[in-house]
Every structure is written in structure tokens, then in C-alpha cells.
Coordinates of C-alpha atoms in Angstrom, one line a residue:
I1 CA -17.5 -9.6 -6.3
S2 CA -15.9 -12.0 -8.7
L3 CA -11.7 -13.1 -8.1
G4 CA -10.4 -15.3 -10.3
L5 CA -7.3 -16.6 -12.6
V6 CA -10.4 -15.3 -14.8
G7 CA -13.0 -12.6 -13.7
S8 CA -14.8 -10.1 -14.4
E9 CA -12.6 -7.5 -12.3
M10 CA -9.6 -9.4 -11.7
C11 CA -7.5 -11.7 -13.5
I12 CA -3.8 -13.3 -13.0
R13 CA -0.7 -10.7 -13.1
D14 CA -3.1 -7.5 -11.9
R15 CA -1.7 -5.2 -9.7
V16 CA -5.0 -3.4 -7.9
G17 CA -4.6 -0.4 -5.3
I18 CA -7.8 0.0 -3.5
I19 CA -7.7 3.9 -2.0
G20 CA -10.2 6.0 -0.1
P21 CA -10.8 8.8 3.2
N22 CA -10.5 6.5 6.5
G23 CA -13.4 4.7 7.2
V24 CA -14.9 4.1 4.3
G25 CA -14.1 0.3 4.4
K26 CA -11.1 -0.7 2.5
S27 CA -9.6 -3.4 4.9
T28 CA -12.7 -4.6 5.6
L29 CA -12.8 -5.6 1.7
L30 CA -10.2 -7.3 2.1
E31 CA -11.0 -9.1 5.0
V32 CA -13.7 -10.1 3.6
L33 CA -11.7 -11.6 0.4
A34 CA -9.4 -13.4 3.0
G35 CA -12.4 -14.8 4.2
R36 CA -12.0 -13.5 7.9
R37 CA -15.3 -11.8 7.7
P38 CA -18.5 -12.4 5.7
P39 CA -20.0 -9.9 3.6
S40 CA -23.1 -7.7 5.1
G41 CA -24.5 -8.6 1.6
G42 CA -24.3 -9.9 -2.0
L43 CA -21.9 -12.5 -2.7
L44 CA -18.5 -13.9 -3.2
E45 CA -16.7 -16.3 -5.1
L46 CA -13.1 -17.2 -5.5
G47 CA -11.8 -19.1 -8.1
E48 CA -11.2 -22.9 -7.8
T49 CA -7.8 -22.6 -8.2
V50 CA -6.8 -19.5 -6.0
R51 CA -4.5 -19.7 -3.4
M52 CA -5.0 -16.7 -1.1
A53 CA -2.1 -14.7 1.1
V54 CA -2.4 -11.8 2.9
F55 CA 0.3 -9.3 4.2
D56 CA -1.0 -7.2 6.8
Q57 CA 0.4 -5.3 10.4
H58 CA -0.2 -8.4 12.3
S59 CA 2.1 -11.2 11.3
A60 CA 0.1 -13.4 13.1
V61 CA 2.1 -16.8 11.3
L62 CA 5.4 -15.9 13.2
E63 CA 3.8 -16.4 16.8
G64 CA 4.4 -19.4 18.3
P65 CA 7.2 -20.9 21.0
Q66 CA 10.3 -18.5 22.2
T67 CA 12.8 -21.1 20.3
R68 CA 11.2 -21.2 17.4
K69 CA 13.7 -20.2 14.1
V70 CA 13.2 -18.0 11.5
I71 CA 14.3 -21.1 8.8
D72 CA 11.6 -23.1 10.9
V73 CA 8.6 -20.4 9.8
V74 CA 9.6 -20.8 6.1
N75 CA 10.3 -24.2 6.6
E76 CA 6.7 -25.1 7.5
A77 CA 5.0 -23.9 4.1
A78 CA 8.0 -25.4 2.3
T79 CA 11.0 -26.8 2.4
R80 CA 11.5 -25.7 -1.8
V81 CA 9.6 -23.6 -4.2
Q82 CA 10.1 -22.1 -7.5
V83 CA 11.1 -18.7 -8.0
D84 CA 12.0 -17.0 -11.5
G85 CA 11.9 -20.4 -12.8
K86 CA 14.2 -21.4 -10.3
E87 CA 13.6 -24.0 -7.5
L88 CA 15.0 -22.5 -4.3
S89 CA 15.8 -24.1 -1.2
A90 CA 14.2 -22.5 2.6
S91 CA 17.8 -21.2 2.8
Q92 CA 18.4 -19.9 0.0
L93 CA 15.1 -18.1 -0.1
L94 CA 15.5 -16.9 3.1
E95 CA 19.6 -15.2 1.7
R96 CA 17.2 -13.5 -1.2
F97 CA 15.7 -11.8 2.2
L98 CA 18.4 -10.5 3.4
F99 CA 19.0 -13.5 6.2
P100 CA 22.1 -14.5 6.1
P101 CA 23.2 -18.6 6.7
A102 CA 24.0 -17.4 10.5
Q103 CA 21.0 -15.8 11.0
Q104 CA 18.8 -17.5 10.0
H105 CA 19.1 -20.1 13.3
Q106 CA 18.2 -17.6 15.2
P107 CA 15.0 -17.3 17.4
V108 CA 12.6 -15.0 15.8
A109 CA 11.8 -13.7 19.2
K110 CA 15.2 -12.1 18.0
L111 CA 14.4 -10.0 15.0
S112 CA 13.6 -6.6 14.7
G113 CA 10.2 -5.6 13.5
G114 CA 11.4 -4.7 10.1
E115 CA 13.0 -8.2 9.5
R116 CA 10.0 -9.9 11.0
R117 CA 8.2 -7.8 8.1
R118 CA 10.9 -9.4 5.3
L119 CA 10.1 -12.9 7.3
H120 CA 6.4 -12.9 6.8
L121 CA 6.9 -11.7 3.4
C122 CA 9.1 -14.6 2.9
R123 CA 6.9 -17.1 4.2
L124 CA 4.1 -15.5 2.3
L125 CA 6.3 -16.2 -0.8
M126 CA 7.0 -20.2 0.4
E127 CA 2.8 -20.5 0.6
A128 CA 3.1 -20.3 -3.1
P129 CA 0.3 -18.0 -3.5
N130 CA -0.9 -16.9 -6.9
V131 CA -3.6 -13.6 -5.0
L132 CA -2.0 -11.5 -2.8
L133 CA -3.9 -9.1 -0.2
L134 CA -1.6 -6.3 1.1
D135 CA -3.1 -4.0 3.3
E136 CA -0.9 -0.4 4.4
P137 CA 1.8 -3.2 3.9
T138 CA 4.8 -0.2 3.9
N139 CA 3.6 1.4 7.3
D140 CA 6.9 1.4 9.4
L141 CA 9.4 -0.2 6.6
D142 CA 12.5 0.3 6.9
V143 CA 14.5 1.2 3.7
A144 CA 16.0 -2.4 3.1
T145 CA 12.6 -4.0 3.7
L146 CA 10.6 -1.6 1.5
A147 CA 13.3 -2.4 -1.6
V148 CA 12.6 -6.5 -0.5
L149 CA 9.1 -5.9 -0.8
E150 CA 9.2 -4.0 -4.6
D151 CA 11.5 -6.5 -5.7
F152 CA 9.1 -9.5 -4.3
L153 CA 5.8 -7.9 -6.0
E154 CA 8.1 -7.4 -9.4
D155 CA 9.1 -10.8 -9.7
F156 CA 5.1 -12.3 -8.2
R157 CA 3.6 -14.0 -10.8
G158 CA -0.4 -13.4 -9.7
C159 CA -2.8 -10.8 -8.5
V160 CA -2.2 -7.8 -6.1
V161 CA -4.6 -6.2 -4.2
V162 CA -3.0 -3.2 -2.4
V163 CA -4.9 -1.2 0.3
S164 CA -2.8 1.8 1.0
H165 CA -2.1 6.1 1.4
D166 CA 1.7 5.4 0.0
R167 CA 1.1 7.3 -3.4
W168 CA 4.7 6.5 -4.2
F169 CA 4.2 2.9 -3.7
L170 CA 1.1 2.5 -5.3
D171 CA 2.9 4.7 -8.5
R172 CA 5.7 2.0 -8.4
T173 CA 3.5 -1.2 -8.0
V174 CA -0.3 -1.0 -8.8
D175 CA -1.9 -0.4 -12.5
R176 CA -5.5 0.1 -11.7
L177 CA -7.5 1.5 -8.3
F178 CA -10.8 1.0 -7.3
V179 CA -11.9 4.4 -5.7
L180 CA -14.2 4.3 -2.7
T181 CA -15.7 7.3 -1.5
A182 CA -17.4 8.6 1.7
N183 CA -21.2 8.0 0.1
G184 CA -20.9 4.1 -0.6
Q185 CA -19.6 4.6 -4.4
V186 CA -16.9 2.7 -6.1
R187 CA -15.1 4.4 -9.6
R188 CA -12.8 2.4 -11.4
F189 CA -9.9 3.8 -12.9
E190 CA -6.8 2.1 -15.2
G191 CA -3.8 3.9 -14.1
N192 CA -1.7 4.7 -10.7
Y193 CA -2.1 7.0 -8.6
S194 CA -0.2 10.2 -9.8
A195 CA -2.3 9.4 -13.2
Y196 CA -5.7 9.2 -10.8
L197 CA -4.5 12.6 -9.4
E198 CA -4.0 14.5 -12.7
A199 CA -7.6 13.0 -14.0
Q200 CA -9.3 14.6 -10.8
K201 CA -7.2 17.9 -10.9
A202 CA -8.6 17.9 -14.4
V203 CA -12.0 17.6 -13.6
N204 CA -11.5 19.9 -10.8
T205 CA -9.8 22.7 -13.6
A206 CA -12.8 22.2 -15.5
V207 CA -15.7 22.1 -13.1
A208 CA -13.9 25.4 -11.6
P209 CA -15.6 28.1 -13.7
K210 CA -19.3 26.5 -12.2
A211 CA -18.0 26.7 -8.9
A212 CA -17.8 30.4 -9.8
S213 CA -20.8 31.1 -11.9
P214 CA -22.8 33.9 -10.1
S215 CA -25.9 31.4 -10.8
P216 CA -27.9 30.3 -8.0
P217 CA -27.2 26.7 -6.5
A218 CA -30.2 24.5 -7.2
P219 CA -31.9 23.6 -4.3
S220 CA -30.4 19.8 -4.2
R221 CA -27.1 21.9 -3.7
A222 CA -27.8 24.0 -1.1
R223 CA -26.1 24.3 1.8
G224 CA -26.1 21.9 4.3
G225 CA -26.4 19.2 2.5
S226 CA -24.1 15.8 2.2
G227 CA -21.7 13.6 0.3
S228 CA -20.5 14.4 -3.0
G229 CA -23.8 16.9 -3.8
Q230 CA -22.2 19.6 -1.4
R231 CA -20.0 22.2 -2.8
L232 CA -17.0 23.4 -2.1
S233 CA -16.6 26.9 -0.5
N234 CA -14.5 29.4 -1.6
K235 CA -11.8 28.2 1.5
E236 CA -12.0 24.7 0.4
S237 CA -11.4 25.2 -3.1
R238 CA -8.1 27.0 -2.0
E239 CA -7.1 23.8 0.2
L240 CA -8.0 21.4 -2.6
E241 CA -5.7 23.7 -5.0
A242 CA -2.8 24.0 -2.2
L243 CA -2.7 20.7 -1.5
E244 CA -2.2 19.8 -5.3
R245 CA 0.4 22.1 -5.6
E246 CA 2.1 20.8 -2.4
L247 CA 1.6 16.6 -2.7
P248 CA 4.1 16.4 -5.1
H249 CA 7.0 18.2 -3.1
W250 CA 6.3 15.9 -0.3
E251 CA 6.5 12.9 -2.3
E252 CA 9.9 14.4 -3.8
E253 CA 11.4 15.4 -0.5
R254 CA 10.0 11.9 1.3
R255 CA 12.0 9.9 -1.8
S256 CA 15.2 11.9 -1.5
L257 CA 15.0 11.5 2.8
E258 CA 14.7 7.7 2.2
E259 CA 17.2 7.7 -0.4
K260 CA 19.9 9.7 1.9
M261 CA 19.1 6.7 3.9
A262 CA 20.3 4.2 2.3
L263 CA 23.3 5.6 0.9
V264 CA 24.8 6.7 4.4
G265 CA 23.8 3.5 6.2
S266 CA 26.4 2.0 8.9
A267 CA 28.4 5.4 8.2
V268 CA 26.3 8.1 9.4
A269 CA 25.9 8.5 13.4
F270 CA 23.7 6.9 15.2
N271 CA 22.2 10.6 16.4
E272 CA 22.0 11.8 12.8
L273 CA 20.2 9.0 11.1
E274 CA 17.7 9.0 13.9
Q275 CA 17.0 12.5 13.0
L276 CA 17.0 11.4 9.5
S277 CA 14.1 8.4 10.5
E278 CA 12.2 11.2 13.0
R279 CA 11.8 13.2 9.9
L280 CA 11.0 11.2 7.2
A281 CA 8.3 10.0 10.0
E282 CA 6.9 12.9 10.2
L283 CA 7.0 14.1 6.7
V284 CA 5.1 10.8 5.5
E285 CA 2.6 11.4 8.3
R286 CA 1.6 14.6 6.2
I287 CA 1.8 13.0 3.0
E288 CA -0.9 10.8 4.4
A289 CA -2.7 13.3 6.1
G290 CA -3.0 15.6 3.1
E291 CA -4.0 12.7 0.9
E292 CA -7.2 11.3 2.9
R293 CA -7.9 15.4 2.8
W294 CA -7.4 15.9 -0.7
L295 CA -9.4 12.5 -1.5
S296 CA -12.1 14.0 0.5
L297 CA -12.2 17.0 -1.0
S298 CA -11.9 15.9 -4.7
E299 CA -14.7 13.5 -4.4
R300 CA -16.9 16.4 -3.9
V301 CA -16.0 18.3 -7.2
V302 CA -16.7 15.5 -9.8

């Protein structure tokens, strides 16, 4: 792997998504890039000017004394930073991340989960990285924090590498994919997640007549084989077709729910907002499971 401001695989302003079934090593790859664990083989080369930052589920940078204030977390990285050609103070940057002045002097321990994620993003930007690694960044995010994250990435002047199952988020933030397969292969695709789904659908359609052919399969593709060489059964083919039809509808329903939650805000009763949140959580779980299954099935067709 070569990672630098100008490299063979990733360079400045690249937006790269890493997708694949669970257990193929997506998060492990990010940990290797971040220097948190050594590679099991090969060589990792980082350019001399690379400044790495990691946004994950742990937010370890926020841990500290109970009296530690919100603004202290940001000031520990720097007191001023350049954003979009303008120099901002720590306080001004926090306001951009929806922390009003009064809240900036509250203890970090009193923040909600979404507020902690926003503070983590703010701290990362204050560190002025040029390579940002995101591991399942949309997990457990509220609507406000998700909007801040998307704005943050749109303005970020550096390379972004994202591990995610969130199709909608990937469509909005990446323009290149690395697809990790269960049999250890890595495929590169130029485009976002929806473009990849369409390309895979076209491939599946092209090979469908071959799958229905009465000709006997070659010995290497006999039943009981493993990996991408094992053909789909009729039931699995129908399941794949159903997922390709249903996933876009689920995504549309998800967007509709998120927009509704963003619009109603505090104007809706708490119980109704709680119901919307539960429906959204169930839908996100269904989408992630569906996309996981789609990836597993589609890689065996190619």
C-alpha cells in the first residue's frame, strides 16, 4: 500500500470507500493504515507530509477528567485553524459544529452521544490532517450530527477513506470504491456505491442466461465448492434479484424518515419522535443486512 499526497492508489482530495462482507478485514485495513497494528505482510509506505486522523466509534481523545470542558478538548489540538481560507479560533470552529458559547464551557461528561461525535469531528479538524480515516462513521448518528459530518467532508481538503455499509452516505461522499471479497480479492471501482450496484446488476443480468443453460457445469464449479467459483442456486438468484429491487425502496424510505425527523424537530411530541427513531433504526438494520447479503451473493456471480 502506498499512501501519500501523490501516490499510486490514493492522492489529495480522493474520496475512497471500502466495502465488503463482514469479516473480510475492512476495519483491520484502516487500523493498519492508521499505524494501530502492523501489517501481516507486504509494506506500508506513508508520505513524509501525511498527517493522519481517525474518526471511529471509540472517541478516545474525549476521555479525561470529569471537569474537562468542551473547549479544552479543541484547544489541546490548536487554538486557531484555517478553514476554507479563513482563520478560525477554537470557539468559532465549535460554533460551526453547533456548540454555542455557553455550551463550550460545559464538562465533556455532560454531552450526549451525538454531541460527543460532533466534538470529536471538531477536534479532528483542529488537528489539520490531510488524510482522514472513517470507520462506520454514520453508526448511531443523529440527523444534526450527520449533516455536520457531510458538510465537514465536503469542505475537507485532503484524502478521505471510508469503511461503511451506508449506501446513501457513500453515494454522497465517495467517488471510488475498493471492494474486499470473501475469498481475499480486492476490486477497484471508479464511482459511488449506487454506480457499483448498477454495474454489478448489469453483470448479473449478462451471466443469467449462462446460469440457466442446460449444459452441465465444469468440475471446478460443482456443488460443494467454495468462494466466488460456486454458482448461485435458483433460490439465491431470486433472492439477489429481490434485493436489487428492494434496496432502493428501503433507501428512499430511510431518506424520507430522516427528512421528516429533521423537519419536525422539537415541534413533535417526544413519543412520536421516539417512534420515528425506532422505525429508522429498524430500517437501517434491514438495509445493512440486505447490502451485506447482496455483496455476498453478487461476488459469486462475477
